[in-house]
Short mmCIF file of C-alpha atoms in Angstrom, two decimals:
data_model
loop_
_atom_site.label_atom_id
_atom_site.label_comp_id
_atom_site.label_asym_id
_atom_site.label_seq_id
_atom_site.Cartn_x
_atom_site.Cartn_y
_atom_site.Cartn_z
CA UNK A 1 -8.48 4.44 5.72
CA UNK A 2 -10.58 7.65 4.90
CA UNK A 3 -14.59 7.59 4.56
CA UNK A 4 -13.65 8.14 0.73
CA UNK A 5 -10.66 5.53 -0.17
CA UNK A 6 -13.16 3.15 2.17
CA UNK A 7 -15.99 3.89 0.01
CA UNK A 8 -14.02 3.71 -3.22
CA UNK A 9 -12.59 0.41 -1.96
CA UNK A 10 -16.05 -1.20 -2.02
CA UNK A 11 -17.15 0.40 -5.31
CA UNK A 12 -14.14 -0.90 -7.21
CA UNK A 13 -12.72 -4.06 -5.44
CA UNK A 14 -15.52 -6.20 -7.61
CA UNK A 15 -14.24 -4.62 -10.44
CA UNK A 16 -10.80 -5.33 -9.85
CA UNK A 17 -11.44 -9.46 -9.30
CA UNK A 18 -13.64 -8.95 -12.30
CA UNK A 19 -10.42 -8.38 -14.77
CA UNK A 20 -8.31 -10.77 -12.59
CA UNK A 21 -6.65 -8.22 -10.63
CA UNK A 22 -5.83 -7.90 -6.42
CA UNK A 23 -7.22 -4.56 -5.02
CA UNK A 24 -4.13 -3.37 -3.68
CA UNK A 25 -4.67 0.30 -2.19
CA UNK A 26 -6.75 3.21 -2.30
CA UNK A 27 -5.25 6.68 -1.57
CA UNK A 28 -6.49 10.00 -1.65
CA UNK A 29 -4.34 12.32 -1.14
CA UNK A 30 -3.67 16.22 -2.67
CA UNK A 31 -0.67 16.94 -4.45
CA UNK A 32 0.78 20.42 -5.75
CA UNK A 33 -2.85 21.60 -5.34
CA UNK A 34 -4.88 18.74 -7.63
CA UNK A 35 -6.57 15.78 -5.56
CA UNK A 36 -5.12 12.58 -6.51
CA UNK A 37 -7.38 9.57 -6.15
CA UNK A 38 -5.17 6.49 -6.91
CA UNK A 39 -6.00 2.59 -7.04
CA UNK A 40 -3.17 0.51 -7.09
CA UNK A 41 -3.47 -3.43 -8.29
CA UNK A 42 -1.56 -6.56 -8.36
CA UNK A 43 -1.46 -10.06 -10.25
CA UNK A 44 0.96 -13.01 -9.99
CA UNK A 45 3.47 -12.30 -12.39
CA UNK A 46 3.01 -8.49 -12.44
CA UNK A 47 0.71 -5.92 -13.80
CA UNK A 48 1.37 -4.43 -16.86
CA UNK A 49 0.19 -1.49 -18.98
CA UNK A 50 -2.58 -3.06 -20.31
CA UNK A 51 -4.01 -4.30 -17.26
CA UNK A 52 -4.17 -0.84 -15.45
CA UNK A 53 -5.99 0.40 -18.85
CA UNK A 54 -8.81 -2.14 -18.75
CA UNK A 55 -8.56 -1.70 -15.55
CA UNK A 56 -9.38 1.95 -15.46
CA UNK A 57 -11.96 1.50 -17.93
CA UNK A 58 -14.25 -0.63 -16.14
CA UNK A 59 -13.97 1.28 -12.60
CA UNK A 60 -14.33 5.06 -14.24
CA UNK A 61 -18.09 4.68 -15.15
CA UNK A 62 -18.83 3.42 -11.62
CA UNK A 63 -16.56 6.13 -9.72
CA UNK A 64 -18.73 8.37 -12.00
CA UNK A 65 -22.09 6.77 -11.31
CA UNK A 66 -21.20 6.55 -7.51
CA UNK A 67 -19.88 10.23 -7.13
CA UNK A 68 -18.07 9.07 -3.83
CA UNK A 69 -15.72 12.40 -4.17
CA UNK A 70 -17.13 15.83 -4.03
CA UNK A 71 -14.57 17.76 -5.66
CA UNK A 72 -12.95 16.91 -8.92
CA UNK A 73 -10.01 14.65 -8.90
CA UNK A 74 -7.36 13.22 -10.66
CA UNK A 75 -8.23 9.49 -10.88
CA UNK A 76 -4.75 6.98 -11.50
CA UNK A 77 -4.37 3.31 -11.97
CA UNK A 78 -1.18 1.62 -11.10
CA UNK A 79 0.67 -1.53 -10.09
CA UNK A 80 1.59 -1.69 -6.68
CA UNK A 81 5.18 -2.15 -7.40
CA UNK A 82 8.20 -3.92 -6.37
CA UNK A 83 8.76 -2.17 -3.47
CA UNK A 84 5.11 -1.53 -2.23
CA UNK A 85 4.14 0.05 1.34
CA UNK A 86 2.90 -3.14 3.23
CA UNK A 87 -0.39 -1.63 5.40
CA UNK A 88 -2.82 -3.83 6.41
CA UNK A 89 -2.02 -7.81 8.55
CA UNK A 90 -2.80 -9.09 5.57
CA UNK A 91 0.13 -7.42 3.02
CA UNK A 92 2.39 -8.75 6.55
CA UNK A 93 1.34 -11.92 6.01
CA UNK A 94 1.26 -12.51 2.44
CA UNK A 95 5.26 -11.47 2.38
CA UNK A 96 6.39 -12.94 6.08
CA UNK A 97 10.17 -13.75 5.60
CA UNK A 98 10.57 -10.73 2.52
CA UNK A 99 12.87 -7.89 2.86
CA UNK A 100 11.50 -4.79 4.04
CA UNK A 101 12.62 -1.54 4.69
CA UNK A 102 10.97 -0.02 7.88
CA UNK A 103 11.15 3.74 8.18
CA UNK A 104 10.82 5.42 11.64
CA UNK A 105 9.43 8.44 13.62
CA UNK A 106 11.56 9.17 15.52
CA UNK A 107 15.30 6.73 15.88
CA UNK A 108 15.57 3.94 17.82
CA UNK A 109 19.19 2.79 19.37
CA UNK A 110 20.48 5.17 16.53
CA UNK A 111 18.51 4.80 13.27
CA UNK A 112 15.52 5.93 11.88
CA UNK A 113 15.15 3.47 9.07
CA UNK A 114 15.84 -0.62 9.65
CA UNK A 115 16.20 -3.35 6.53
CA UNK A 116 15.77 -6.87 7.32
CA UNK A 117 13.51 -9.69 6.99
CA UNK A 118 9.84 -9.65 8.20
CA UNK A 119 10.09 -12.59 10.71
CA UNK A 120 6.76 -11.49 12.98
CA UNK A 121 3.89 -9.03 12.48
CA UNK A 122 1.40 -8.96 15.50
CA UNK A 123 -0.64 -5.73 16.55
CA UNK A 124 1.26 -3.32 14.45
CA UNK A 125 4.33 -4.17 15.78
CA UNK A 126 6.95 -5.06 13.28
CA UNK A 127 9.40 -7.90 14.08
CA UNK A 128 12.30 -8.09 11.43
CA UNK A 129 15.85 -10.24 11.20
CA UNK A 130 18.37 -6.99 10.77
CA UNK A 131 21.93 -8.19 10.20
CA UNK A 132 22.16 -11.35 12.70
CA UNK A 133 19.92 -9.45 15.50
CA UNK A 134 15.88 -9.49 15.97
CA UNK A 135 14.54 -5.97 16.25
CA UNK A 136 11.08 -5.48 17.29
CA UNK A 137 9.29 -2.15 16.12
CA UNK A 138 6.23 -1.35 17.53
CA UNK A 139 3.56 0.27 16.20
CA UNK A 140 4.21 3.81 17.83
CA UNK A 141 7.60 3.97 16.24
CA UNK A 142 6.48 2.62 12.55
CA UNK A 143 6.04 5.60 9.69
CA UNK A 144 6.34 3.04 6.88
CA UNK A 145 6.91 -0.42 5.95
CA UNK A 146 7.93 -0.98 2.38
CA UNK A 147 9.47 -4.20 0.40
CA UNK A 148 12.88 -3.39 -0.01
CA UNK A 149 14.38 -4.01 -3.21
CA UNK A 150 18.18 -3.52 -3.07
CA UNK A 151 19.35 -1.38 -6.29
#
């Protein structure tokens, strides 16, 4: 994580248990020229409209209080979704034996992107049941690691 989503994280993850919400993510990232800064929550059962309104409410007067961001920004609330990007051990170990898509570097005995199920997450390195064969990614290799939701 940045100095800023770091920062951001501590200003708003009491606000986010506050409305009954998990702190998700924090990104900050700059888009078509406009600086994005986006907090993305979760709940059993889902996160809906409302919740990323109240939400928003309650963590825009301490973003603005704080002034963690020097420049002006966009600021987003969102659900993590279905098919969120699993970072941190524990988002590994909260969906051990999901299906997850894991995107590569560079490929690896031919492919650059691997679906399976998360069977082992130690270090960075990403263990995952592809087909009937155990395929261990390590953390070198790993671009991304998303739930995969088959369409």
């Amino acid at each position: 994580m940045s100095k800023i989503t770091e920062t951001v994280w501590q200003l708003v993850q009491p606000v986010a248990e506050a409305n009954g919400v998990e702190l998700w993510d924090v990104e900050f990232v700059k888009e078509a020229g406009t600086q994005y800064l986006r907090v993305f929550i979760d709940k059993d059962g889902g996160v809906d409209i409302n919740d990323c309104e109240a939400v928003s409410r309650a963590m825009d007067p301490i973003l603005d209080e704080a002034d963690p961001i020097p420049c002006s920004y966009v600021f987003e609330v969102s659900s993590a979704g279905i098919d969120r990007e699993l970072k941190r051990p524990s988002d590994f170990e909260k969906f051990m034996g999901s299906q997850i898509q894991v995107k590569l570097y560079q490929p690896f005995e031919g492919q650059k992107n691997y679906v399976g199920q998360l069977v082992k997450y130690e270090n960075g390195d990403v263990t995952l049941m592809a087909g009937t064969r155990e395929v261990t990614l390590k953390k070198p290799m790993v671009a991304q690691v998303r739930l995969y939701v088959e369409i």
